[in-house]
Coordinates of C-alpha atoms in Angstrom, one line a residue:
X882 CA 0.0 0.0 0.0
X883 CA 1.1 3.6 -0.6
X884 CA 1.7 5.9 2.3
X885 CA -1.4 7.8 1.2
X886 CA -4.6 6.6 -0.4
X887 CA -4.3 6.2 -4.1
X888 CA -0.5 6.7 -4.0
X889 CA 1.7 9.7 -4.7
X890 CA 0.5 10.1 -8.3
X891 CA -3.1 10.2 -7.1
X892 CA -2.1 12.8 -4.6
X893 CA -0.4 14.9 -7.2
X894 CA -3.5 14.7 -9.4
X895 CA -5.4 15.8 -6.3
X896 CA -3.2 18.9 -6.1
X897 CA -4.1 19.7 -9.7
X898 CA -7.8 19.3 -8.8
X899 CA -7.5 21.7 -5.8
X900 CA -5.6 24.2 -8.0
X901 CA -8.5 24.2 -10.5
X902 CA -10.9 24.7 -7.6
X903 CA -9.0 27.7 -6.3
X904 CA -7.1 26.2 -3.4
X905 CA -3.7 27.7 -2.9
X906 CA -1.3 24.9 -3.9
X907 CA 1.9 24.7 -5.9
X908 CA 3.8 21.8 -7.5
X909 CA 7.5 22.4 -8.0
X910 CA 10.7 20.6 -8.8
X911 CA 12.9 18.1 -7.0
X912 CA 15.9 19.2 -5.0
X913 CA 18.8 17.3 -3.5
X914 CA 20.2 18.1 0.0
X915 CA 22.6 16.4 2.4
X916 CA 21.7 15.9 6.1
X917 CA 24.5 15.4 8.5
X918 CA 23.6 13.5 11.7
X919 CA 26.7 13.1 13.9
X920 CA 29.3 11.7 11.5
X921 CA 26.7 10.3 9.0
X922 CA 25.9 12.2 5.9
X923 CA 22.6 11.3 4.2
X924 CA 21.7 12.4 0.6
X925 CA 18.1 13.3 0.3
X926 CA 16.0 13.9 -2.7
X927 CA 13.0 16.1 -1.8
X928 CA 10.0 16.4 -4.1
X929 CA 8.2 19.6 -3.7
X930 CA 4.5 18.8 -3.7
X931 CA 2.1 20.9 -1.5
X932 CA 1.3 24.1 0.1
X933 CA -1.9 24.0 2.1
X934 CA -4.1 26.8 3.5
X935 CA -1.5 29.6 3.0
X936 CA -2.4 32.8 4.7
X937 CA -6.1 33.5 3.9
X938 CA -8.3 33.5 7.0
X939 CA -5.5 33.4 9.5
X940 CA -6.4 36.5 11.4
X941 CA -9.8 35.1 12.2
X942 CA -8.2 31.8 13.2
X943 CA -5.8 33.6 15.5
X944 CA -8.7 35.4 17.2
X945 CA -10.6 32.1 17.6
X946 CA -7.6 30.5 19.1
X947 CA -7.0 33.2 21.6
X948 CA -9.3 31.8 24.2
X949 CA -7.6 29.2 26.4
X950 CA -8.9 25.6 26.7
X951 CA -11.3 25.0 29.6
X952 CA -9.5 23.3 32.4
X953 CA -10.1 19.7 33.1
X954 CA -12.1 18.9 36.3
X955 CA -10.4 17.4 39.3
X956 CA -10.0 13.6 38.9
X957 CA -11.0 13.7 35.3
X958 CA -8.0 11.8 34.0
X959 CA -6.3 8.6 35.2
X960 CA -2.6 8.6 36.0
X961 CA -0.5 9.4 33.0
X962 CA 2.1 6.9 31.6
X963 CA 4.9 7.1 29.1
X964 CA 3.4 5.9 25.8
X965 CA 6.5 6.7 23.7
X966 CA 10.0 7.3 25.1
X967 CA 13.4 5.7 25.7
X968 CA 12.8 2.0 25.6
X969 CA 9.1 2.4 25.2
X970 CA 7.6 2.0 21.7
X971 CA 10.9 3.0 20.0
X972 CA 11.0 3.7 16.3
X973 CA 11.6 0.1 15.4
X974 CA 8.0 -0.6 16.5
X975 CA 6.4 2.2 14.4
X976 CA 4.3 1.7 11.3
X977 CA 6.1 3.7 8.6
X978 CA 6.7 4.3 4.9
X979 CA 10.1 3.7 3.3
X980 CA 12.7 6.4 3.6
X981 CA 13.3 6.7 7.3
X982 CA 16.7 6.1 9.1
X983 CA 16.9 5.7 12.9
X984 CA 19.9 6.2 15.1
X985 CA 20.4 5.3 18.8
X986 CA 17.2 3.4 19.0
X987 CA 15.6 2.9 22.4
X988 CA 17.9 5.4 24.0
X989 CA 17.3 8.9 25.4
X990 CA 18.8 10.5 22.2
X991 CA 17.0 8.4 19.6
X992 CA 17.0 10.3 16.3
X993 CA 15.1 9.7 13.1
X994 CA 15.8 11.2 9.7
X995 CA 13.4 11.3 6.8
X996 CA 15.3 10.7 3.5
X997 CA 12.8 9.6 0.9
X998 CA 11.3 11.7 -1.9
X999 CA 7.6 12.6 -1.8
X1000 CA 5.3 12.0 1.2
X1001 CA 6.5 10.3 4.4
X1002 CA 4.6 8.6 7.1
X1003 CA 5.7 7.2 10.5
X1004 CA 3.4 6.7 13.4
X1005 CA 2.4 4.6 16.4
X1006 CA -0.6 4.3 18.7
X1007 CA -4.3 3.7 18.2
X1008 CA -7.7 4.9 19.3
X1009 CA -7.0 3.8 22.9
X1010 CA -4.6 6.7 23.3
X1011 CA -6.9 9.4 24.6
X1012 CA -5.4 12.4 26.5
X1013 CA -1.7 13.0 26.0
X1014 CA 1.2 15.3 25.3
X1015 CA 3.5 14.8 22.4
X1016 CA 7.0 16.4 22.8
X1017 CA 9.7 16.3 20.2
X1018 CA 12.6 18.2 18.7
X1019 CA 12.8 19.1 15.0
X1020 CA 15.5 20.5 12.8
X1021 CA 14.6 21.2 9.2
X1022 CA 17.6 21.3 6.8
X1023 CA 15.7 22.1 3.6
X1024 CA 12.2 23.3 2.7
X1025 CA 11.0 22.7 -0.8
X1026 CA 8.6 25.4 -2.0
X1027 CA 5.4 24.8 -0.1
X1028 CA 7.1 22.1 1.9
X1029 CA 5.5 21.2 5.3
X1030 CA 6.2 19.0 8.2
X1031 CA 2.9 17.6 9.4
X1032 CA 2.6 16.2 12.9
X1033 CA -0.6 14.4 13.8
X1034 CA -2.2 13.7 17.2
X1035 CA -5.3 11.5 17.7
X1036 CA -4.3 10.2 14.3
X1037 CA -6.7 7.6 12.8
X1038 CA -5.3 7.2 9.3
X1039 CA -4.1 9.4 6.4
X1040 CA -5.6 12.9 6.8
X1041 CA -7.7 11.9 9.7
X1042 CA -6.9 13.5 13.0
X1043 CA -5.5 16.9 14.3
X1044 CA -2.5 18.0 12.2
X1045 CA 0.2 20.5 13.2
X1046 CA 1.5 22.0 9.9
X1047 CA 5.0 23.4 10.5
X1048 CA 5.8 25.9 7.7
X1049 CA 8.7 28.2 7.2
X1050 CA 6.8 31.3 8.4
X1051 CA 4.1 29.9 10.7
X1052 CA 2.6 27.0 12.5
X1053 CA -1.0 25.9 11.8
X1054 CA -3.2 23.5 13.7
X1055 CA -5.9 21.9 11.5
X1056 CA -8.5 19.2 11.7
X1057 CA -8.3 16.9 8.8
X1058 CA -11.6 15.3 7.8
X1059 CA -10.5 12.4 5.7
X1060 CA -8.7 14.1 2.7
X1061 CA -5.9 16.5 2.3
X1062 CA -8.2 19.2 1.0
X1063 CA -10.9 18.7 3.6
X1064 CA -9.6 20.7 6.6
X1065 CA -10.7 23.1 9.3
X1066 CA -8.2 25.6 10.6
X1067 CA -8.2 25.7 14.4
X1068 CA -5.2 27.7 15.3
X1069 CA -2.2 29.6 14.0
X1070 CA 1.0 31.3 15.2
X1071 CA 3.2 33.5 13.0
X1072 CA 6.5 32.0 14.1
X1073 CA 9.4 31.1 11.8
X1074 CA 11.1 27.7 11.6
X1075 CA 14.6 28.6 10.4
X1076 CA 16.8 26.1 8.6
X1077 CA 19.4 24.3 10.6
X1078 CA 17.8 25.3 13.9
X1079 CA 16.6 22.9 16.5
X1080 CA 13.2 23.6 18.1
X1081 CA 11.4 21.9 20.9
X1082 CA 7.7 21.3 20.2
X1083 CA 4.8 20.2 22.4
X1084 CA 1.2 19.6 21.5
X1085 CA -1.3 18.5 24.1
X1086 CA -4.7 17.1 23.4
X1087 CA -7.3 16.6 26.1
X1088 CA -11.0 15.7 26.4
X1089 CA -13.3 16.5 23.6
X1090 CA -10.8 18.2 21.3
X1091 CA -9.0 20.7 23.6
X1092 CA -5.5 21.3 22.2
X1093 CA -2.5 23.4 23.4
X1094 CA 0.5 24.0 21.3
X1095 CA 3.9 25.2 22.7
X1096 CA 7.3 25.8 21.2
X1097 CA 10.5 26.1 23.2
X1098 CA 8.4 26.0 26.4
X1099 CA 6.3 29.1 25.3
X1100 CA 2.6 28.6 24.6
X1101 CA 1.7 29.5 21.0
X1102 CA -2.1 29.0 21.2
X1103 CA -4.8 26.9 22.7
X1104 CA -8.1 26.0 21.0
X1105 CA -11.0 23.6 21.0
X1106 CA -12.3 21.6 18.0
X1107 CA -16.0 22.7 17.8
X1108 CA -16.9 19.4 16.1
X1109 CA -15.1 17.3 18.8
X1110 CA -14.3 15.0 15.9
X1111 CA -11.6 12.8 17.3
X1112 CA -11.7 11.3 20.8
X1113 CA -8.6 9.2 20.5
X1114 CA -5.8 8.1 18.2
X1115 CA -2.1 7.7 17.9
X1116 CA 0.7 10.0 16.7
X1117 CA 2.2 10.3 13.2
X1118 CA 4.8 12.4 11.5
X1119 CA 4.2 13.3 7.9
X1120 CA 7.0 15.2 6.2
X1121 CA 6.1 16.5 2.8
X1122 CA 8.9 18.1 0.7
X1123 CA 11.1 18.8 3.7
X1124 CA 14.4 17.3 4.9
X1125 CA 14.0 16.8 8.6
X1126 CA 15.6 15.3 11.7
X1127 CA 13.5 14.4 14.7
X1128 CA 14.7 13.6 18.2
X1129 CA 13.6 13.5 21.8
X1130 CA 10.2 12.1 20.9
X1131 CA 8.1 11.4 24.0
X1132 CA 4.4 10.9 24.5
X1133 CA 3.0 11.0 28.0
X1134 CA -0.7 10.5 28.8
X1135 CA -3.6 8.2 29.3
X1136 CA -5.2 5.4 27.4
X1137 CA -8.1 3.1 27.9
X1138 CA -8.6 -0.5 26.7
X1139 CA -8.7 -0.5 22.9
X1140 CA -12.0 -2.4 22.7
X1141 CA -13.6 0.1 25.0
X1142 CA -12.2 3.0 23.0
X1143 CA -13.3 1.4 19.7
X1144 CA -16.8 0.7 21.0
X1145 CA -17.3 4.2 22.5
X1146 CA -16.1 5.9 19.3
X1147 CA -18.2 3.7 17.0
X1148 CA -21.4 4.2 19.0
X1149 CA -20.8 7.9 19.2
X1150 CA -20.2 8.1 15.4
X1151 CA -23.3 6.0 14.6
X1152 CA -25.5 8.1 16.8
X1153 CA -24.3 11.2 15.1
X1154 CA -24.9 9.6 11.7
X1155 CA -28.4 8.6 12.7
X1156 CA -29.1 12.2 13.8
X1157 CA -27.8 13.7 10.6
X1158 CA -29.9 11.3 8.6
X1159 CA -33.0 12.0 10.6
X1160 CA -32.5 15.7 10.3
X1161 CA -32.2 15.5 6.5
X1162 CA -33.4 12.2 5.2
X1163 CA -33.4 13.3 1.5
X1164 CA -29.6 13.5 1.6
X1165 CA -29.5 9.8 2.5
X1166 CA -30.9 7.8 -0.4
X1167 CA -29.4 4.6 1.1
X1168 CA -27.0 1.9 0.0
X1169 CA -26.8 0.9 -3.6
X1170 CA -28.8 -2.3 -4.1
X1171 CA -28.1 -5.2 -6.5
X1172 CA -31.7 -4.9 -7.6
X1173 CA -30.7 -1.6 -9.3
X1174 CA -28.0 -3.2 -11.4
X1175 CA -28.5 -3.9 -15.1
X1176 CA -28.2 -6.6 -16.3
X1177 CA -29.5 -8.2 -13.1
X1178 CA -27.6 -10.9 -11.2
X1179 CA -24.6 -8.8 -10.1
X1180 CA -24.2 -8.7 -6.3
X1181 CA -20.9 -10.1 -5.0
X1182 CA -18.0 -9.0 -7.3
X1183 CA -14.6 -10.5 -6.6
X1184 CA -11.5 -8.8 -8.0
X1185 CA -9.3 -11.2 -10.0
X1186 CA -5.8 -9.9 -10.7
X1187 CA -4.4 -11.3 -13.9
X1188 CA -1.5 -9.1 -14.7
X1189 CA 2.2 -9.9 -14.4
X1190 CA 3.2 -11.1 -11.0
X1191 CA 6.1 -13.0 -9.5
X1192 CA 5.9 -16.8 -9.8
X1193 CA 3.2 -16.5 -12.5
X1194 CA 0.6 -15.7 -9.8
X1195 CA -1.4 -13.7 -12.3
X1196 CA -1.9 -16.7 -14.5
X1197 CA -5.2 -18.5 -13.8
X1198 CA -6.0 -22.2 -14.3
X1199 CA -9.4 -23.9 -13.9
X1200 CA -8.2 -25.2 -10.5
X1201 CA -7.4 -21.6 -9.4
X1202 CA -10.7 -20.3 -10.6
X1203 CA -12.9 -23.1 -9.1
X1204 CA -12.9 -21.9 -5.4
X1205 CA -14.3 -18.5 -6.5
X1206 CA -16.9 -19.9 -8.9
X1207 CA -18.2 -22.5 -6.4
X1208 CA -17.9 -23.1 -2.6
X1209 CA -15.7 -26.0 -2.0
X1210 CA -15.9 -28.1 1.2
X1211 CA -13.2 -28.1 3.8
X1212 CA -12.2 -31.8 3.6
X1213 CA -10.5 -33.6 0.7
X1214 CA -13.5 -35.6 -0.4
X1215 CA -15.8 -32.5 -0.5
X1216 CA -13.1 -30.4 -2.2
X1217 CA -13.4 -32.6 -5.2
X1218 CA -16.9 -31.5 -5.8
X1219 CA -18.5 -28.0 -5.5
X1220 CA -21.1 -27.7 -2.8
X1221 CA -22.9 -24.5 -4.0
X1222 CA -22.3 -21.4 -6.1
X1223 CA -20.1 -18.7 -4.6
X1224 CA -19.3 -15.3 -6.2
X1225 CA -21.7 -14.4 -9.0
X1226 CA -19.3 -11.9 -10.7
X1227 CA -15.6 -11.6 -11.3
X1228 CA -13.8 -8.4 -12.2
X1229 CA -10.6 -9.0 -14.2
X1230 CA -7.8 -6.4 -13.9
X1231 CA -4.1 -6.4 -14.4
X1232 CA -1.6 -3.8 -13.2
X1233 CA 1.8 -4.8 -14.4
X1234 CA 3.1 -6.0 -17.8
X1235 CA 6.4 -7.6 -19.1
X1236 CA 7.2 -4.4 -20.9
X1237 CA 7.2 -2.5 -17.7
X1238 CA 4.0 -0.6 -18.4
X1239 CA 1.5 0.1 -15.6
X1240 CA -2.0 -0.6 -16.8
X1241 CA -3.8 1.1 -13.9
X1242 CA -1.7 4.1 -13.0
X1243 CA 1.3 6.3 -13.9
X1244 CA 3.8 6.1 -15.6
X1245 CA 1.3 4.3 -17.9
X1246 CA 1.5 1.7 -20.6
X1247 CA 1.8 1.5 -24.4
X1248 CA -0.3 -0.1 -27.0
X1249 CA 2.0 -3.2 -26.9
X1250 CA 1.3 -3.5 -23.2
X1251 CA -2.5 -3.3 -23.8
X1252 CA -2.3 -6.0 -26.5
X1253 CA -0.2 -8.2 -24.2
X1254 CA -3.0 -8.0 -21.6
X1255 CA -5.7 -8.7 -24.1
X1256 CA -3.8 -11.7 -25.5
X1257 CA -3.3 -13.1 -22.0
X1258 CA -6.9 -12.6 -21.0
X1259 CA -8.6 -13.9 -24.1
X1260 CA -6.3 -16.7 -25.4
X1261 CA -7.7 -20.2 -25.6
X1262 CA -5.6 -21.2 -22.6
X1263 CA -5.9 -17.7 -20.9
X1264 CA -7.6 -16.4 -17.8
X1265 CA -11.1 -16.2 -19.1
X1266 CA -10.8 -19.7 -20.5
X1267 CA -9.9 -20.9 -16.9
X1268 CA -13.1 -19.4 -15.5
X1269 CA -15.2 -20.8 -18.4
X1270 CA -13.9 -24.3 -17.6
X1271 CA -14.3 -23.9 -13.9
X1272 CA -17.9 -22.7 -14.3
X1273 CA -18.7 -25.5 -16.6
X1274 CA -17.3 -28.0 -14.1
X1275 CA -19.3 -26.5 -11.2
X1276 CA -22.5 -26.3 -13.4
X1277 CA -22.2 -30.0 -14.1
X1278 CA -21.6 -30.9 -10.4
X1279 CA -24.4 -28.7 -9.1
X1280 CA -26.9 -29.8 -11.8
X1281 CA -27.2 -26.2 -13.1
X1282 CA -26.1 -26.4 -16.8
X1283 CA -27.4 -23.0 -17.7
X1284 CA -25.5 -21.1 -15.0
X1285 CA -23.3 -18.2 -16.2
X1286 CA -20.7 -16.3 -14.3
X1287 CA -20.8 -12.5 -14.8
X1288 CA -17.6 -10.8 -15.9
X1289 CA -16.5 -7.1 -15.7
X1290 CA -13.4 -6.2 -17.7
X1291 CA -10.9 -3.5 -16.7
X1292 CA -10.3 -0.5 -18.9
X1293 CA -6.5 0.3 -18.8
X1294 CA -5.7 3.8 -17.7
X1295 CA -4.4 6.1 -20.5
X1296 CA -1.8 7.8 -18.3
X1297 CA -1.0 11.4 -19.3
X1298 CA 2.7 10.7 -19.0
X1299 CA 2.6 8.5 -22.1
X1300 CA 3.7 10.7 -25.0
X1301 CA 3.8 8.0 -27.7
X1302 CA 1.3 5.3 -27.1
X1303 CA 1.1 3.6 -30.5
X1304 CA -0.8 3.8 -33.8
X1305 CA -4.2 2.3 -33.2
X1306 CA -5.8 3.5 -36.4
X1307 CA -2.9 2.9 -38.9
X1308 CA -2.8 6.6 -39.9
X1309 CA 0.9 6.8 -39.5
X1310 CA 0.6 8.9 -36.3
X1311 CA 1.0 7.3 -32.9
X1312 CA -1.5 8.4 -30.4
X1313 CA -0.2 10.2 -27.3
X1314 CA -1.7 11.2 -24.0
X1315 CA 0.8 13.8 -22.9
X1316 CA -0.1 17.5 -22.6
X1317 CA 3.3 18.6 -24.0
X1318 CA 2.5 21.1 -26.7
X1319 CA -1.2 20.3 -26.6
X1320 CA -4.4 21.2 -24.8
X1321 CA -6.2 18.9 -22.4
X1322 CA -8.9 18.5 -25.0
X1323 CA -6.4 17.3 -27.6
X1324 CA -4.8 14.9 -25.2
X1325 CA -8.2 13.6 -24.1
X1326 CA -9.2 13.0 -27.8
X1327 CA -6.3 10.5 -28.1
X1328 CA -7.0 9.0 -24.8
X1329 CA -10.6 8.4 -25.8
X1330 CA -9.6 6.9 -29.1
X1331 CA -7.4 4.5 -27.4
X1332 CA -10.1 3.4 -25.0
X1333 CA -12.7 3.1 -27.8
X1334 CA -10.3 0.9 -29.6
X1335 CA -9.7 -1.2 -26.5
X1336 CA -13.4 -1.6 -25.8
X1337 CA -14.1 -2.6 -29.4
X1338 CA -11.2 -5.1 -29.5
X1339 CA -12.1 -6.7 -26.2
X1340 CA -15.7 -7.0 -27.3
X1341 CA -14.7 -8.6 -30.6
X1342 CA -12.5 -11.1 -28.8
X1343 CA -15.2 -11.9 -26.3
X1344 CA -17.7 -12.5 -29.1
X1345 CA -15.3 -14.7 -31.0
X1346 CA -14.7 -17.0 -28.0
X1347 CA -18.4 -17.7 -27.7
X1348 CA -18.3 -18.5 -24.0
X1349 CA -21.1 -20.7 -22.8
X1350 CA -20.8 -20.1 -19.1
X1351 CA -19.6 -16.5 -18.9
X1352 CA -21.6 -13.3 -19.4
X1353 CA -20.0 -9.8 -20.1
X1354 CA -21.9 -7.3 -17.9
X1355 CA -19.6 -4.2 -17.6
X1356 CA -16.4 -2.3 -17.7
X1357 CA -14.3 -1.1 -14.8
X1358 CA -12.6 2.4 -14.6
X1359 CA -9.4 1.3 -12.9
X1360 CA -8.1 4.6 -11.5
X1361 CA -9.3 5.0 -8.0
X1362 CA -9.8 8.8 -7.9
X1363 CA -11.1 11.3 -10.4
X1364 CA -9.7 14.7 -10.6
X1365 CA -10.1 17.6 -13.1
X1366 CA -7.6 16.1 -15.6
X1367 CA -9.6 12.9 -15.9
X1368 CA -13.2 14.1 -15.3
X1369 CA -13.9 15.0 -19.0
X1370 CA -12.4 11.8 -20.2
X1371 CA -14.5 9.6 -17.8
X1372 CA -17.7 11.3 -19.0
X1373 CA -16.7 10.7 -22.7
X1374 CA -15.8 7.1 -22.1
X1375 CA -19.1 6.6 -20.2
X1376 CA -21.1 8.1 -23.0
X1377 CA -19.4 5.9 -25.5
X1378 CA -20.1 2.7 -23.5
X1379 CA -23.7 3.8 -22.8
X1380 CA -24.3 4.3 -26.6
X1381 CA -22.9 0.9 -27.7
X1382 CA -25.5 -0.9 -29.8
X1383 CA -27.4 -3.3 -27.5
X1384 CA -26.5 -6.9 -28.0
X1385 CA -26.3 -10.0 -25.9
X1386 CA -22.5 -10.0 -25.8
X1387 CA -22.0 -6.2 -25.4
X1388 CA -21.6 -4.5 -22.0
X1389 CA -23.0 -1.0 -21.6
X1390 CA -22.3 -0.3 -17.9
X1391 CA -19.3 1.3 -16.1
X1392 CA -18.2 0.3 -12.6
X1393 CA -15.8 2.1 -10.2
X1394 CA -14.2 1.3 -6.8
X1395 CA -12.6 4.5 -5.4
X1396 CA -10.4 4.6 -2.3
X1397 CA -11.9 5.9 0.9
X1398 CA -13.3 9.5 0.4
X1399 CA -11.5 9.8 -3.0
X1400 CA -12.0 12.8 -5.2
X1401 CA -15.1 12.1 -7.3
X1402 CA -16.7 9.7 -4.9
X1403 CA -19.2 12.3 -3.7
X1404 CA -21.1 12.2 -7.0
X1405 CA -19.8 9.4 -9.3
X1406 CA -23.0 9.6 -11.4
X1407 CA -22.0 13.1 -12.6
X1408 CA -19.1 11.4 -14.4
X1409 CA -21.4 8.8 -15.9
X1410 CA -20.3 6.0 -13.6
X1411 CA -23.2 3.6 -13.2
X1412 CA -22.2 1.5 -10.1
X1413 CA -19.7 2.6 -7.5
X1414 CA -18.4 0.8 -4.4
X1415 CA -16.2 2.6 -1.8
X1416 CA -13.1 1.1 -0.2
X1417 CA -12.9 1.5 3.6
X1418 CA -9.1 1.0 3.5
X1419 CA -9.2 -0.3 7.1
X1420 CA -7.1 -3.4 6.3
X1421 CA -3.9 -1.8 5.4
X1422 CA -3.0 0.6 8.2
X1423 CA -3.1 -0.5 11.8
X1424 CA -3.9 3.0 13.2
X1425 CA -7.2 3.1 11.3
X1426 CA -10.0 2.4 13.9
X1427 CA -13.3 0.6 13.5
X1428 CA -15.1 3.9 13.1
X1429 CA -13.8 3.8 9.5
X1430 CA -16.5 1.3 8.7
X1431 CA -19.2 3.6 9.9
X1432 CA -17.6 6.5 8.0
X1433 CA -17.6 4.5 4.8
X1434 CA -21.1 3.2 5.4
X1435 CA -22.5 6.7 6.0
X1436 CA -20.8 7.9 2.7
X1437 CA -22.3 4.9 0.9
X1438 CA -25.8 5.8 2.3
X1439 CA -25.3 9.4 1.5
X1440 CA -23.9 9.0 -2.0
X1441 CA -25.9 5.8 -2.9
X1442 CA -22.8 3.5 -3.2
X1443 CA -21.9 0.0 -2.5
X1444 CA -18.9 -1.0 -0.4
X1445 CA -15.8 -3.1 -0.8
X1446 CA -14.6 -5.9 1.5
X1447 CA -10.8 -6.0 1.6
X1448 CA -8.2 -8.6 2.5
X1449 CA -4.5 -9.1 1.7
X1450 CA -2.1 -12.0 1.4
X1451 CA -1.0 -11.5 5.1
X1452 CA -4.3 -13.0 6.2
X1453 CA -2.7 -16.3 5.3
X1454 CA 0.1 -15.9 7.9
X1455 CA -1.1 -13.4 10.5
X1456 CA -3.9 -14.0 13.1
X1457 CA -4.1 -10.2 13.6
X1458 CA -4.6 -9.7 9.9
X1459 CA -7.3 -12.3 9.9
X1460 CA -9.1 -10.5 12.7
X1461 CA -8.9 -7.3 10.8
X1462 CA -10.4 -9.0 7.8
X1463 CA -13.2 -10.5 9.9
X1464 CA -13.9 -6.9 11.1
X1465 CA -15.2 -6.1 7.6
X1466 CA -17.7 -9.0 7.9
X1467 CA -18.7 -8.0 11.4
X1468 CA -19.2 -4.4 10.3
X1469 CA -21.4 -5.6 7.4
X1470 CA -23.6 -7.5 9.8
X1471 CA -23.7 -4.6 12.3
X1472 CA -24.1 -1.7 9.9
X1473 CA -26.5 -3.3 7.5
X1474 CA -24.5 -3.8 4.4
X1475 CA -24.2 -7.6 4.5
X1476 CA -27.5 -8.1 2.8
X1477 CA -29.0 -6.3 -0.2
X1478 CA -26.0 -4.1 -0.9
X1479 CA -23.7 -4.2 -4.0
X1480 CA -20.3 -5.4 -2.8
X1481 CA -16.9 -5.9 -4.3
X1482 CA -14.1 -8.1 -2.7
X1483 CA -10.4 -7.2 -2.9
X1484 CA -8.3 -10.2 -1.9
X1485 CA -4.8 -9.6 -3.3
X1486 CA -3.8 -12.3 -5.7
X1487 CA -5.5 -15.7 -5.2
X1488 CA -5.8 -15.2 -1.5
X1489 CA -9.2 -16.9 -1.1
X1490 CA -8.1 -19.8 -3.3
X1491 CA -5.1 -20.3 -1.1
X1492 CA -7.3 -20.1 2.0
X1493 CA -9.7 -22.7 0.5
X1494 CA -6.8 -25.2 0.2
X1495 CA -5.1 -24.5 3.5
X1496 CA -4.7 -27.3 6.0
X1497 CA -4.7 -24.7 8.8
X1498 CA -8.3 -24.3 10.0
X1499 CA -7.7 -20.7 11.0
X1500 CA -6.6 -19.8 7.5
X1501 CA -9.4 -22.0 6.0
X1502 CA -11.9 -19.9 8.1
X1503 CA -11.1 -16.9 5.9
X1504 CA -12.7 -18.7 2.9
X1505 CA -15.6 -20.2 4.9
X1506 CA -16.4 -16.9 6.6
X1507 CA -16.5 -15.1 3.2
X1508 CA -18.9 -17.6 1.8
X1509 CA -21.2 -17.3 4.9
X1510 CA -21.1 -13.6 4.5
X1511 CA -22.2 -13.7 0.8
X1512 CA -25.2 -15.9 1.6
X1513 CA -26.2 -13.7 4.6
X1514 CA -25.4 -16.3 7.3
X1515 CA -22.5 -14.6 9.0
X1516 CA -23.4 -13.9 12.6
X1517 CA -20.6 -12.0 14.3
X1518 CA -20.7 -8.2 15.0
X1519 CA -18.1 -5.7 15.9
X1520 CA -19.5 -5.3 19.4
X1521 CA -22.2 -7.3 21.3
X1522 CA -25.6 -5.6 21.9
X1523 CA -24.7 -2.7 19.6
X1524 CA -27.8 -0.6 19.0
X1525 CA -27.6 -0.7 15.2
X1526 CA -27.5 -4.5 14.9
X1527 CA -29.9 -5.6 12.2
X1528 CA -29.4 -2.8 9.8
X1529 CA -28.8 1.0 9.5
X1530 CA -31.1 1.7 6.6

């Protein structure tokens, strides 16, 4: 997983979106610096990516921050403890992105240096961390233009929590509401952070969002979050376009049992969600139902990755496909014969190619890469043939010869970095997607031509194969966010798909699965996207709490979306990862999206097939539990006696 949802490229596309919307942002160049720590010199490449908030509105924020926080009542807090300090949760225990170097670990002078380009992330703690003070020293050696050192408290995932933005000429305190451009300014101090100068920083968070910020033992400001959005969470450092050394990191405060903290936070969020819905029911049309999908029969969509992977993991055989098409029993005898149908729909997508092209993101792929993927998918011994054979076998075993498996095909992403894609119409001019020397409309015209060619070629190959047990039902927009540079293209592609001549083997619907709160997810139908399912992204970062399920579910109700269930290959080896996966199923039961909601299932590469064949009963349970969930017979919830059990909508 990337350090931030959608990856660095998606983030940079988000910067362009904000720029178009009038937010003060700047994208600049990459600079190289050297950081000296003791006798160690570290070369650092710093990518300049973001300036957020700038100066507008700061006088009002200073006035709002002038009032001190209300004092805590006597006996309000339990005795404080060291949560991070020498020998306690040292940097080796943190969850972090690549690019960090640590010195003198677990000692009083533990020092960490950020060396990677782009966006960094390093954090520890969870929602059980309640009231605490974070103290640390920072020395910035290089600011890129609009560079910022972000320091989060009550951190609950990327851009969720209270963030201290340390800028060259000021320090801001903001509340992030789930995306980098969704912020509320809470406090500001016009103090400089000069290069090569060490500063001591403290930020204290108490109660329902009372925050105090000090530097060099002098209070800068105190403020209270009027929304009281975050009641608990860990800490995280997020350098963006800065070269920085951090030392003396210490967290002192209180925590409560994690299950208690999770339950309290989830109940609180759900009650607020119910109140918001009751106050304005027209804004909550409800979850997206499978009954709304055309053609009918699409409900549980499993993602099947069939690109280039190590050890040929992306190559599918009938034996690989069978555990998805049909539910196989846990013992050897039953495994020889399917017991019932399983997923009703597969979504084929590939990301990597032998030529190095990226089919789903930047830096993009060429026509040769697209043709390789088509050949692999449609060949007589290819991936679709494997699912055809597996479905035929299951149909015979289950006495259902007319059964057909629904198929959604990926549309490769025509990345704007590709200047010479290839000549798709034999006019002697290779199509290109780059903006170099061209307008957005001119580039989009070539991008659209390439996708029209791909749709026509994939449809032709599908029809030529005359699958008896597969049914083409839709196309998938693979990029997981939509910004201003893609919005027009998505609308054009959607219009082209919707206007395809109706035929039994022609798909006229467009599917999308954005990351949590991604740009475009608030109104996907405005782009012509027919069916959208939102990713919770709970699986991948340990600091994301269970409230993420309620946040995702509320967005699904509000924007009329389905949801995604997510696993990863580490569920095969980690009990903690398996519990995190089961939390998705528990949330579905508790929040009402297990039944009657359009769902997609991300499972890495062949994870469920490996779980089906596992001799370890705990690993096998991943497969069995998923099946029970798809037929509505999963019974566990996140918390017992939770007031929303039985459905939210």
